PDB file of C-alpha atoms in Angstrom:
ATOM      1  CA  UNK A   1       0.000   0.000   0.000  1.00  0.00           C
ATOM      2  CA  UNK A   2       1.320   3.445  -0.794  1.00  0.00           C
ATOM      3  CA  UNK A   3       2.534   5.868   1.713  1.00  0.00           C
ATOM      4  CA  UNK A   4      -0.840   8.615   2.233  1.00  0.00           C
ATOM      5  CA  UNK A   5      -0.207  11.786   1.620  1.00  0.00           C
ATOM      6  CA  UNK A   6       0.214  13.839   5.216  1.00  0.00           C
ATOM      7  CA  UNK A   7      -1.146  17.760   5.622  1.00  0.00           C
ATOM      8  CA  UNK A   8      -0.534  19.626   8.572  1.00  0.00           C
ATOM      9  CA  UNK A   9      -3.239  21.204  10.633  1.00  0.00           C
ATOM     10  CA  UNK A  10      -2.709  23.236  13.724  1.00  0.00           C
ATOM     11  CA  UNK A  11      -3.762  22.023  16.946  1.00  0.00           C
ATOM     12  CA  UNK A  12      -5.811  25.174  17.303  1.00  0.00           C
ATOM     13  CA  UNK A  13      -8.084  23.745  14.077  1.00  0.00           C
ATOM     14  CA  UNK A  14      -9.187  20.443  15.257  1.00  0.00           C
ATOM     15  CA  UNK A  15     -12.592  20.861  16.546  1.00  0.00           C
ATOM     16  CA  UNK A  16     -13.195  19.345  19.817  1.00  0.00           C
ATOM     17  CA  UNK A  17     -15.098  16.894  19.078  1.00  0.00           C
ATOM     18  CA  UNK A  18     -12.442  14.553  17.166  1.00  0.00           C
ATOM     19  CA  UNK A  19     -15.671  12.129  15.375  1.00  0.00           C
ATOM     20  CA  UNK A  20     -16.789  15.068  13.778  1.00  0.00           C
ATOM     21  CA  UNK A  21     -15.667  16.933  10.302  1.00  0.00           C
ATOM     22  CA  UNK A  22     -12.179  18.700  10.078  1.00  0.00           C
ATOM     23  CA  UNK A  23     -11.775  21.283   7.136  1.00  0.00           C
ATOM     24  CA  UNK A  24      -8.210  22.001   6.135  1.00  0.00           C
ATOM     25  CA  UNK A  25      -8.019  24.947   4.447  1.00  0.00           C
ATOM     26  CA  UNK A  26      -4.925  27.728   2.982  1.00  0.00           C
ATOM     27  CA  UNK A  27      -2.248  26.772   1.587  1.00  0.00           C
ATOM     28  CA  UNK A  28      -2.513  22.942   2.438  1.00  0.00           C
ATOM     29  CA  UNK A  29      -6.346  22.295   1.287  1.00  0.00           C
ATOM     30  CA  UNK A  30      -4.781  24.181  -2.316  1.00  0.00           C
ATOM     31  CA  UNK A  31      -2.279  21.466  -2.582  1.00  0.00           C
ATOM     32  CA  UNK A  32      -4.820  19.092  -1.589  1.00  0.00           C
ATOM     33  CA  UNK A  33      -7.698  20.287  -4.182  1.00  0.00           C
ATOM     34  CA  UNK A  34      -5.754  22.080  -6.942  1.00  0.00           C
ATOM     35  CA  UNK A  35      -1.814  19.973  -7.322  1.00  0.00           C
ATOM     36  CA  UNK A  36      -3.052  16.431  -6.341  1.00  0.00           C
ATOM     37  CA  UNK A  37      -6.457  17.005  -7.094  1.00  0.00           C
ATOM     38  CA  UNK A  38      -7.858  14.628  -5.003  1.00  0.00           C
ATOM     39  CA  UNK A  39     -11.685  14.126  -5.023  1.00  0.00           C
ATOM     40  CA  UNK A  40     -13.848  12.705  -2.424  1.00  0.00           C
ATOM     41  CA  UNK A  41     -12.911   9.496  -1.135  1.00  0.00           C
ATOM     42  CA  UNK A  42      -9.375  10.102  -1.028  1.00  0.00           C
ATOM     43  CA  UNK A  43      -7.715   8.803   2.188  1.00  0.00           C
ATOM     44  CA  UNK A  44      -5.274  11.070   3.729  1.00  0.00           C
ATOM     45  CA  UNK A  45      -3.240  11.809   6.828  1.00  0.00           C
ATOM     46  CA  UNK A  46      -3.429  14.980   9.375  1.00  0.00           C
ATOM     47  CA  UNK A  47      -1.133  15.713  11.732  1.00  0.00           C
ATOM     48  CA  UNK A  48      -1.020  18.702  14.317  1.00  0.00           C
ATOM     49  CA  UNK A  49       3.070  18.618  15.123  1.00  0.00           C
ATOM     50  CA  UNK A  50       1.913  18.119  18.961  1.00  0.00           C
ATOM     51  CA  UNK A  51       1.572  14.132  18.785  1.00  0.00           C
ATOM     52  CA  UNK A  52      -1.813  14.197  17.246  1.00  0.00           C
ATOM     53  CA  UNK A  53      -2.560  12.183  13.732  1.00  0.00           C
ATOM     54  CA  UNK A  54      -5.401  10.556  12.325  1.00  0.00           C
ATOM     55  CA  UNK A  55      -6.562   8.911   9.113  1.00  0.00           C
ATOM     56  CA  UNK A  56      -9.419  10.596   7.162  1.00  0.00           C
ATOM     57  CA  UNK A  57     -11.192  10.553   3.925  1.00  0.00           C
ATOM     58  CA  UNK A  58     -11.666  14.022   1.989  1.00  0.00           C
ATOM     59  CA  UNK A  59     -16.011  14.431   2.062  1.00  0.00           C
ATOM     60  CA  UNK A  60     -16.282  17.020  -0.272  1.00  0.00           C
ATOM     61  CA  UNK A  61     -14.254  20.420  -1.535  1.00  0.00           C
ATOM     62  CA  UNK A  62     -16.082  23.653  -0.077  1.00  0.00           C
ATOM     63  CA  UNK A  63     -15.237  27.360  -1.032  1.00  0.00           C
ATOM     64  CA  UNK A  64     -11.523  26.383  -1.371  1.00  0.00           C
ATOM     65  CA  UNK A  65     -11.722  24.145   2.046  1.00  0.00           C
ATOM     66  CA  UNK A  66     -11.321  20.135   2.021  1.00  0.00           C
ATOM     67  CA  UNK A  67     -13.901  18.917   4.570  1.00  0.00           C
ATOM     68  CA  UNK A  68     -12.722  15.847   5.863  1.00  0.00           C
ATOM     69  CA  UNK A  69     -14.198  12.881   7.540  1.00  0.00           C
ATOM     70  CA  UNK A  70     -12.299  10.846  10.697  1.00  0.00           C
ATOM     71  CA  UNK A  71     -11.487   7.151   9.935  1.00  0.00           C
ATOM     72  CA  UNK A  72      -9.136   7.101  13.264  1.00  0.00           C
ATOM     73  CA  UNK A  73      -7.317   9.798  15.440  1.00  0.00           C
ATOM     74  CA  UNK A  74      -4.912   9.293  17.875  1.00  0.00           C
ATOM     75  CA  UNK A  75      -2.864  11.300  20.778  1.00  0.00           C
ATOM     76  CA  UNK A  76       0.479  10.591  21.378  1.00  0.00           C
ATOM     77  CA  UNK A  77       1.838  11.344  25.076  1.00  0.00           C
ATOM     78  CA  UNK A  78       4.692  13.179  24.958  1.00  0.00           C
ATOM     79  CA  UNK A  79       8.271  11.269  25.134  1.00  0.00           C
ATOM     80  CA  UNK A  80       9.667  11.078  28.599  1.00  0.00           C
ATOM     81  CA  UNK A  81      13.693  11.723  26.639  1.00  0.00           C
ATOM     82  CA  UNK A  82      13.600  14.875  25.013  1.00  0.00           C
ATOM     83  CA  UNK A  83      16.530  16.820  23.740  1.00  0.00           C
ATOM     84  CA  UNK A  84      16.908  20.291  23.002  1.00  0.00           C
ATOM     85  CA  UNK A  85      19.756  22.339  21.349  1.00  0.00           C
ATOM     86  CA  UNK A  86      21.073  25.841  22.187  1.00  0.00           C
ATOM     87  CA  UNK A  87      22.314  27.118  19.147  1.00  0.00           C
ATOM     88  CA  UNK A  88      24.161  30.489  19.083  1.00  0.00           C
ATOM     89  CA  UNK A  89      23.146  32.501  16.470  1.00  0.00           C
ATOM     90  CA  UNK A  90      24.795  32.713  13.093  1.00  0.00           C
ATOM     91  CA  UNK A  91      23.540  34.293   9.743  1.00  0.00           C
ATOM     92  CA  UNK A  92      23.844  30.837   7.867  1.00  0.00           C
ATOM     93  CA  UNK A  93      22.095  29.757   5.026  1.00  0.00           C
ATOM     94  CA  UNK A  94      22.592  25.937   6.529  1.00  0.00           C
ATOM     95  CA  UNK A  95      19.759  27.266   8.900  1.00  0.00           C
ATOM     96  CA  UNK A  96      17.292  25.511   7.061  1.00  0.00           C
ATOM     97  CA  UNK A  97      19.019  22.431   6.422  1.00  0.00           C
ATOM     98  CA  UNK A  98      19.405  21.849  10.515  1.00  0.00           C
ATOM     99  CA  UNK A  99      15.446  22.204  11.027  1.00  0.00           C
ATOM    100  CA  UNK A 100      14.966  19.660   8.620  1.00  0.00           C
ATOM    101  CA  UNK A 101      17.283  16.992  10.313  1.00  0.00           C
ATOM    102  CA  UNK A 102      15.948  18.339  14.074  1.00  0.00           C
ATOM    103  CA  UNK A 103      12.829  16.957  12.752  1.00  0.00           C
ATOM    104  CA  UNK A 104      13.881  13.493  11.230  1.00  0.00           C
ATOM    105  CA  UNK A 105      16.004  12.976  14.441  1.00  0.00           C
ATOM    106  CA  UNK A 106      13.415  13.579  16.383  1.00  0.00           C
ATOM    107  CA  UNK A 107      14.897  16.703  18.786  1.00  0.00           C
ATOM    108  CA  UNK A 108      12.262  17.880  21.187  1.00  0.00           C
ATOM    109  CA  UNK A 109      13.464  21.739  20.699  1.00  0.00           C
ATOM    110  CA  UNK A 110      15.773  24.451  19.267  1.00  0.00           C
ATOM    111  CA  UNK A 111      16.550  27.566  21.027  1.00  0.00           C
ATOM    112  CA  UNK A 112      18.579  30.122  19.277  1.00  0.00           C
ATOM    113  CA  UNK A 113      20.687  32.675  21.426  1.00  0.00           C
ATOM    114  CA  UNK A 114      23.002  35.527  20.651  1.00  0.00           C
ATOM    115  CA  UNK A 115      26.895  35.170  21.589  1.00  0.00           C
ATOM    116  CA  UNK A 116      29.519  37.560  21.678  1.00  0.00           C
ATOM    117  CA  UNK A 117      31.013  36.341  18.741  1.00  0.00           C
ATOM    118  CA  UNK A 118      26.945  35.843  17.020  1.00  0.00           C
ATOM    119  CA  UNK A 119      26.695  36.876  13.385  1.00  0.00           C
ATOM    120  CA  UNK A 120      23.809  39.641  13.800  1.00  0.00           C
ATOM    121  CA  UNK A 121      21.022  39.388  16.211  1.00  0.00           C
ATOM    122  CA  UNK A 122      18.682  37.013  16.024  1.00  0.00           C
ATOM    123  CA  UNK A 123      15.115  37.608  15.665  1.00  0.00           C
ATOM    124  CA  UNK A 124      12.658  38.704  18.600  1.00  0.00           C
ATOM    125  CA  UNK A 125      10.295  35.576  17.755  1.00  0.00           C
ATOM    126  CA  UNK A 126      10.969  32.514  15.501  1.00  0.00           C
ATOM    127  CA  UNK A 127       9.775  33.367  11.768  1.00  0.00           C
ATOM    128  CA  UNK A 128       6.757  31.670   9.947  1.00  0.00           C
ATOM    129  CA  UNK A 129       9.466  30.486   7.464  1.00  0.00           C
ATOM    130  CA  UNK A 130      11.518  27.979  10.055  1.00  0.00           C
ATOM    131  CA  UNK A 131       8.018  26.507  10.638  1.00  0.00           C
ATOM    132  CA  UNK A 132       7.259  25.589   7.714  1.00  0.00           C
ATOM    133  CA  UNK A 133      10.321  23.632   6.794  1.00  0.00           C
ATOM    134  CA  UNK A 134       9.446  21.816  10.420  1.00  0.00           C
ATOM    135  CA  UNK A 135       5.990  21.100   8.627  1.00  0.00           C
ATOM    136  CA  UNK A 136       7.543  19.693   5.288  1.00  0.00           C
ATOM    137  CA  UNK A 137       9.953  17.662   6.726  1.00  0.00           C
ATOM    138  CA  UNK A 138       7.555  15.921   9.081  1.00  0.00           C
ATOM    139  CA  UNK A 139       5.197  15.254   6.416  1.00  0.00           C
ATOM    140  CA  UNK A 140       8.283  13.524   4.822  1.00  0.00           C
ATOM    141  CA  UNK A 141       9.089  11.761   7.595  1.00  0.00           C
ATOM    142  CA  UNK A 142       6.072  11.090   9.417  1.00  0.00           C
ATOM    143  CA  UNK A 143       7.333  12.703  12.580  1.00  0.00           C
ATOM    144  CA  UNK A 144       4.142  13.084  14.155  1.00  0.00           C
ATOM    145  CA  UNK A 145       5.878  15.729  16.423  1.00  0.00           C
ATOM    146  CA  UNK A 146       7.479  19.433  15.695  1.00  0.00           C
ATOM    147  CA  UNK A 147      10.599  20.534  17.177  1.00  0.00           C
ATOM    148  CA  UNK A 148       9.671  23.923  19.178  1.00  0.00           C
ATOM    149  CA  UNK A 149      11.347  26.637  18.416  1.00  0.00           C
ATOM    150  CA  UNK A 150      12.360  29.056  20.843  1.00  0.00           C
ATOM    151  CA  UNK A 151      14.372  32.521  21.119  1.00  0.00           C
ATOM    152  CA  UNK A 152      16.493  33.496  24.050  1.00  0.00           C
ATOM    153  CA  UNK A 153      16.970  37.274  24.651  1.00  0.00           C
ATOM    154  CA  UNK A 154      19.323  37.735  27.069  1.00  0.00           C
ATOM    155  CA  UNK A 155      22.826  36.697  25.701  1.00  0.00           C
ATOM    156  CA  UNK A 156      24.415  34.251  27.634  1.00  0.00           C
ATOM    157  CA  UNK A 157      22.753  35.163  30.933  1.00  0.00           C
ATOM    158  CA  UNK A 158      19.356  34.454  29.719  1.00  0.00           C
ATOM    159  CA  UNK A 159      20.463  31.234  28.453  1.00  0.00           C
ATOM    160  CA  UNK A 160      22.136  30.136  31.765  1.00  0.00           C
ATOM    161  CA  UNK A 161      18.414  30.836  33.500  1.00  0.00           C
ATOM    162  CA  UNK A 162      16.947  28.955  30.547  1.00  0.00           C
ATOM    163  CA  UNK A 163      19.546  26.306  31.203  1.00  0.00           C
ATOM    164  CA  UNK A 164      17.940  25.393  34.810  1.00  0.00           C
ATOM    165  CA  UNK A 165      14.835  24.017  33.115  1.00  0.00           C
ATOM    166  CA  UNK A 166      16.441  20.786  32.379  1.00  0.00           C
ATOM    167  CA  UNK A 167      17.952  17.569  34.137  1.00  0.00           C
ATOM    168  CA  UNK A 168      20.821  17.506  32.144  1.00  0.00           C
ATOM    169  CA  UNK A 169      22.841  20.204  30.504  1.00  0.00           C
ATOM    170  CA  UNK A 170      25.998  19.857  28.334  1.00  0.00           C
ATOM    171  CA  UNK A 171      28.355  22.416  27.198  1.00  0.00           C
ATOM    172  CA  UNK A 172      30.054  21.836  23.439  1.00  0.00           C
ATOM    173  CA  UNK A 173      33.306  23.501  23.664  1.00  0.00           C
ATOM    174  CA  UNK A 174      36.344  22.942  21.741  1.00  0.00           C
ATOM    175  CA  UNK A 175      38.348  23.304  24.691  1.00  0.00           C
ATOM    176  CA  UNK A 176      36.456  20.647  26.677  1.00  0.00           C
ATOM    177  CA  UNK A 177      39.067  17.608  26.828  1.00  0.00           C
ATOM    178  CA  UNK A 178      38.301  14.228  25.082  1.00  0.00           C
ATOM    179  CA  UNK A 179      37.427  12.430  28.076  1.00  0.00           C
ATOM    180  CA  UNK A 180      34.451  14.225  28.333  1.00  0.00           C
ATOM    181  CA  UNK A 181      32.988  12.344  25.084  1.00  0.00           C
ATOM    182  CA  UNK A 182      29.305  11.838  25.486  1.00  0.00           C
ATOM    183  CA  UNK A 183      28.585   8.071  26.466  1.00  0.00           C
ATOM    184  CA  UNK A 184      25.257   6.167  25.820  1.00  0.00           C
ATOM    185  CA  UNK A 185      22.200   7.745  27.676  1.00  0.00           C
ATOM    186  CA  UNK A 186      23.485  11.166  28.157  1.00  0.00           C
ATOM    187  CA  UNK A 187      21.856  12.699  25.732  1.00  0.00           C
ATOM    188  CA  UNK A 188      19.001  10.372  24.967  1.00  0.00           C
ATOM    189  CA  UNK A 189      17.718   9.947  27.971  1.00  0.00           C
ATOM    190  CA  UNK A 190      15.457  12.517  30.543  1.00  0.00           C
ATOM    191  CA  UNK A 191      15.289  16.445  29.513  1.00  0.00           C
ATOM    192  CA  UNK A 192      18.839  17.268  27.940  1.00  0.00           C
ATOM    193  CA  UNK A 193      19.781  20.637  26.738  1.00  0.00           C
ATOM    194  CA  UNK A 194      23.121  21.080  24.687  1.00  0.00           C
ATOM    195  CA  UNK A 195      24.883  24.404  24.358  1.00  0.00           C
ATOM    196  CA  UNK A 196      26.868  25.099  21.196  1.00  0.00           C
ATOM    197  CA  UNK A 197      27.904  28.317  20.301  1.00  0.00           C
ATOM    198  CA  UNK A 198      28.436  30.150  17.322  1.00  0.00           C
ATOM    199  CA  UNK A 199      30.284  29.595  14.710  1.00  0.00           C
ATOM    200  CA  UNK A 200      33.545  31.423  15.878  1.00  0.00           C
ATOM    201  CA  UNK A 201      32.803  29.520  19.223  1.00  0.00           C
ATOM    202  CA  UNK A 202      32.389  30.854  23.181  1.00  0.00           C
ATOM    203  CA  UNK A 203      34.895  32.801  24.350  1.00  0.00           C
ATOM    204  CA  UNK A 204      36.100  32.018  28.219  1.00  0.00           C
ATOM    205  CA  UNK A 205      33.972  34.497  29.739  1.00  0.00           C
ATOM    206  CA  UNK A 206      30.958  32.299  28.414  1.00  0.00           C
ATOM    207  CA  UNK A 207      32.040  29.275  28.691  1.00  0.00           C
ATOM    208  CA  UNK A 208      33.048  30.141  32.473  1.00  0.00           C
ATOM    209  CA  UNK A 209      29.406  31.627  33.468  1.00  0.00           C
ATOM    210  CA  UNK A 210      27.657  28.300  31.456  1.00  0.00           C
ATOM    211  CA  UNK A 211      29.937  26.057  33.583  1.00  0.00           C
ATOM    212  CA  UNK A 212      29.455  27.984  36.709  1.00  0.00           C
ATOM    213  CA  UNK A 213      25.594  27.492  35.881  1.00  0.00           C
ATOM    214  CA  UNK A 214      25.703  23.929  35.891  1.00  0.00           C
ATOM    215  CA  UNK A 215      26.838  22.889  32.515  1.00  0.00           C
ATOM    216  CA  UNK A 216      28.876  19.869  31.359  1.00  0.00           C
ATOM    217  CA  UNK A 217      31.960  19.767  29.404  1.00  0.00           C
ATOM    218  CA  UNK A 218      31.146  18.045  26.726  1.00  0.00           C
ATOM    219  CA  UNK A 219      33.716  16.985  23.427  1.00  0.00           C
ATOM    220  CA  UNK A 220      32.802  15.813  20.176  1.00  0.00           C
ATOM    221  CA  UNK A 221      36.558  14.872  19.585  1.00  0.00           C
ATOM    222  CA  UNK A 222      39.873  16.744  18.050  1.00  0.00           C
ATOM    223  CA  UNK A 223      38.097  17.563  14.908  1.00  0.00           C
ATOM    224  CA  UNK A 224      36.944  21.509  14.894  1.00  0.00           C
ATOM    225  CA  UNK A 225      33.287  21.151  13.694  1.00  0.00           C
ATOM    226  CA  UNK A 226      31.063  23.486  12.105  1.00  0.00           C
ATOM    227  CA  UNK A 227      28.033  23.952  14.313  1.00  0.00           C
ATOM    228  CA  UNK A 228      25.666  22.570  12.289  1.00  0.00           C
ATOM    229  CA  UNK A 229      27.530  19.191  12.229  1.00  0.00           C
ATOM    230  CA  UNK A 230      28.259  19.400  15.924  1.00  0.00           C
ATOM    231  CA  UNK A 231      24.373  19.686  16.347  1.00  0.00           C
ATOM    232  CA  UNK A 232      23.407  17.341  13.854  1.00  0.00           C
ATOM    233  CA  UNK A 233      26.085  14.619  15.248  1.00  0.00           C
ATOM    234  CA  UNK A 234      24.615  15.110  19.059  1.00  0.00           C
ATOM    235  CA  UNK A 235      20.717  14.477  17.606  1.00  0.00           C
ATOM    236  CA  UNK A 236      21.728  11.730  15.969  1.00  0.00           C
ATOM    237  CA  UNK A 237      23.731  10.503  19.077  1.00  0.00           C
ATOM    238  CA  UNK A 238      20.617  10.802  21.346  1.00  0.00           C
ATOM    239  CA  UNK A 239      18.287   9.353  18.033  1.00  0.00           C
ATOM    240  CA  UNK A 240      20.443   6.271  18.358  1.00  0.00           C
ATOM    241  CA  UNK A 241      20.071   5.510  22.099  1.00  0.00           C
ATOM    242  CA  UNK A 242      16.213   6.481  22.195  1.00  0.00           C
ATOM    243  CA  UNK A 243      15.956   3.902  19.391  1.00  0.00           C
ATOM    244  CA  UNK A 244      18.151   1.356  21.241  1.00  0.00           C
ATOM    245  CA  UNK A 245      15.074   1.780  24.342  1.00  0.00           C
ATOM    246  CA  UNK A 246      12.147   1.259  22.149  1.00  0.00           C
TER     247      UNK A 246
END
């Protein structure tokens, strides 16, 4: 049986009762209705990025809306291991790249935070744009859950407070020695933030006031990574042991 299509609709547009219709509608009912041009009867998949997904079968096409009809829905609790990445801010067109993978490994978060060696500032508020690239690569993936993205204003002092939310936190640094590799369950298991700065790194006074705060040393080895392939190597490190728990 072929893969169904997915479409995304926000949790804010299921209606409460789940046995009743669900209309998709902007830019995903226009893919639905005018490029696949699916008619009634066509089975689909929604998904709301928060752990909810269902199978449904398009009713009918109305004003531009697809009015859908339930076959099954189901709510996913929330996973117990979640890890989240601090990423200082760069202006790097491998932005977009990184959401994608956060979403096929499965991170539970990305928070993006300005260091004194940042590339520009970041935005107040994530942008509509990084969402959407979470939304296309679940639908490729079938990730029935969206990374959330969050940005820290404070430099690195509103990231140390930020820090404290979680059980575990871990400090990337290129100075951290290579006994401090990450073994299996440290960042795969419980609520696990890892810091990475930007891309010309932390200087001391950060890394000092992050280690002060309760942060790890943490070393990826003697290569000097890029920090989009530091992040991408510690989400697939903690995809790896969550799958090795299943």
């Amino acid at each position: 049986m072929a893969r169904l299509n997915s479409f995304y609709l926000p949790p804010e547009s299921w209606p409460m009762d789940q046995t009743g219709a669900h209309v998709l509608d902007g830019a995903e009912a226009r893919h639905l209705l005018k490029v696949l041009r699916a008619g009634p009867g066509e089975r689909l998949r929604l998904f709301d990025g928060q752990g909810r997904e269902g199978l449904f079968v398009l009713d009918r096409a109305e004003g531009g809306k697809a009015v859908l009809i339930p076959e099954s829905v189901t709510a996913l609790p929330a996973p117990e291991n979640r890890l989240v990445l601090a990423l200082g801010w760069n202006k790097s067109s491998r932005r977009d790249w990184l959401l994608e993978k956060a979403v096929e490994l499965g991170a539970w978060g990305l928070a993006f935070w300005r260091g004194a060696r940042s590339q520009g500032e970041p935005p107040a508020a994530p942008k509509d744009t990084w969402q959407d690239k979470l939304v296309q690569a679940a639908k490729q993936c079938g990730n029935p859950w969206l990374p959330q993205l969050v940005v820290i204003p404070g430099g690195i002092d509103g990231l140390a407070a930020f820090a404290r939310g979680f059980e575990q936190c871990y400090l990337c640094w290129e100075k951290a020695e290579t006994r401090h590799m990450p073994r299996p369950g440290d960042l795969g298991q419980g609520r696990v933030l890892v810091v990475l700065g930007p891309e010309g790194g932390l200087d001391e006074a950060e890394a000092d006031r992050l280690l002060a705060a309760g942060c790890k040393p943490l070393s990826l080895g003697t290569s000097v990574l890029r920090w989009e392939t530091a992040a991408l190597l510690c989400m697939g490190l903690a995809h790896m042991d969550r799958g090795s728990r299943a």
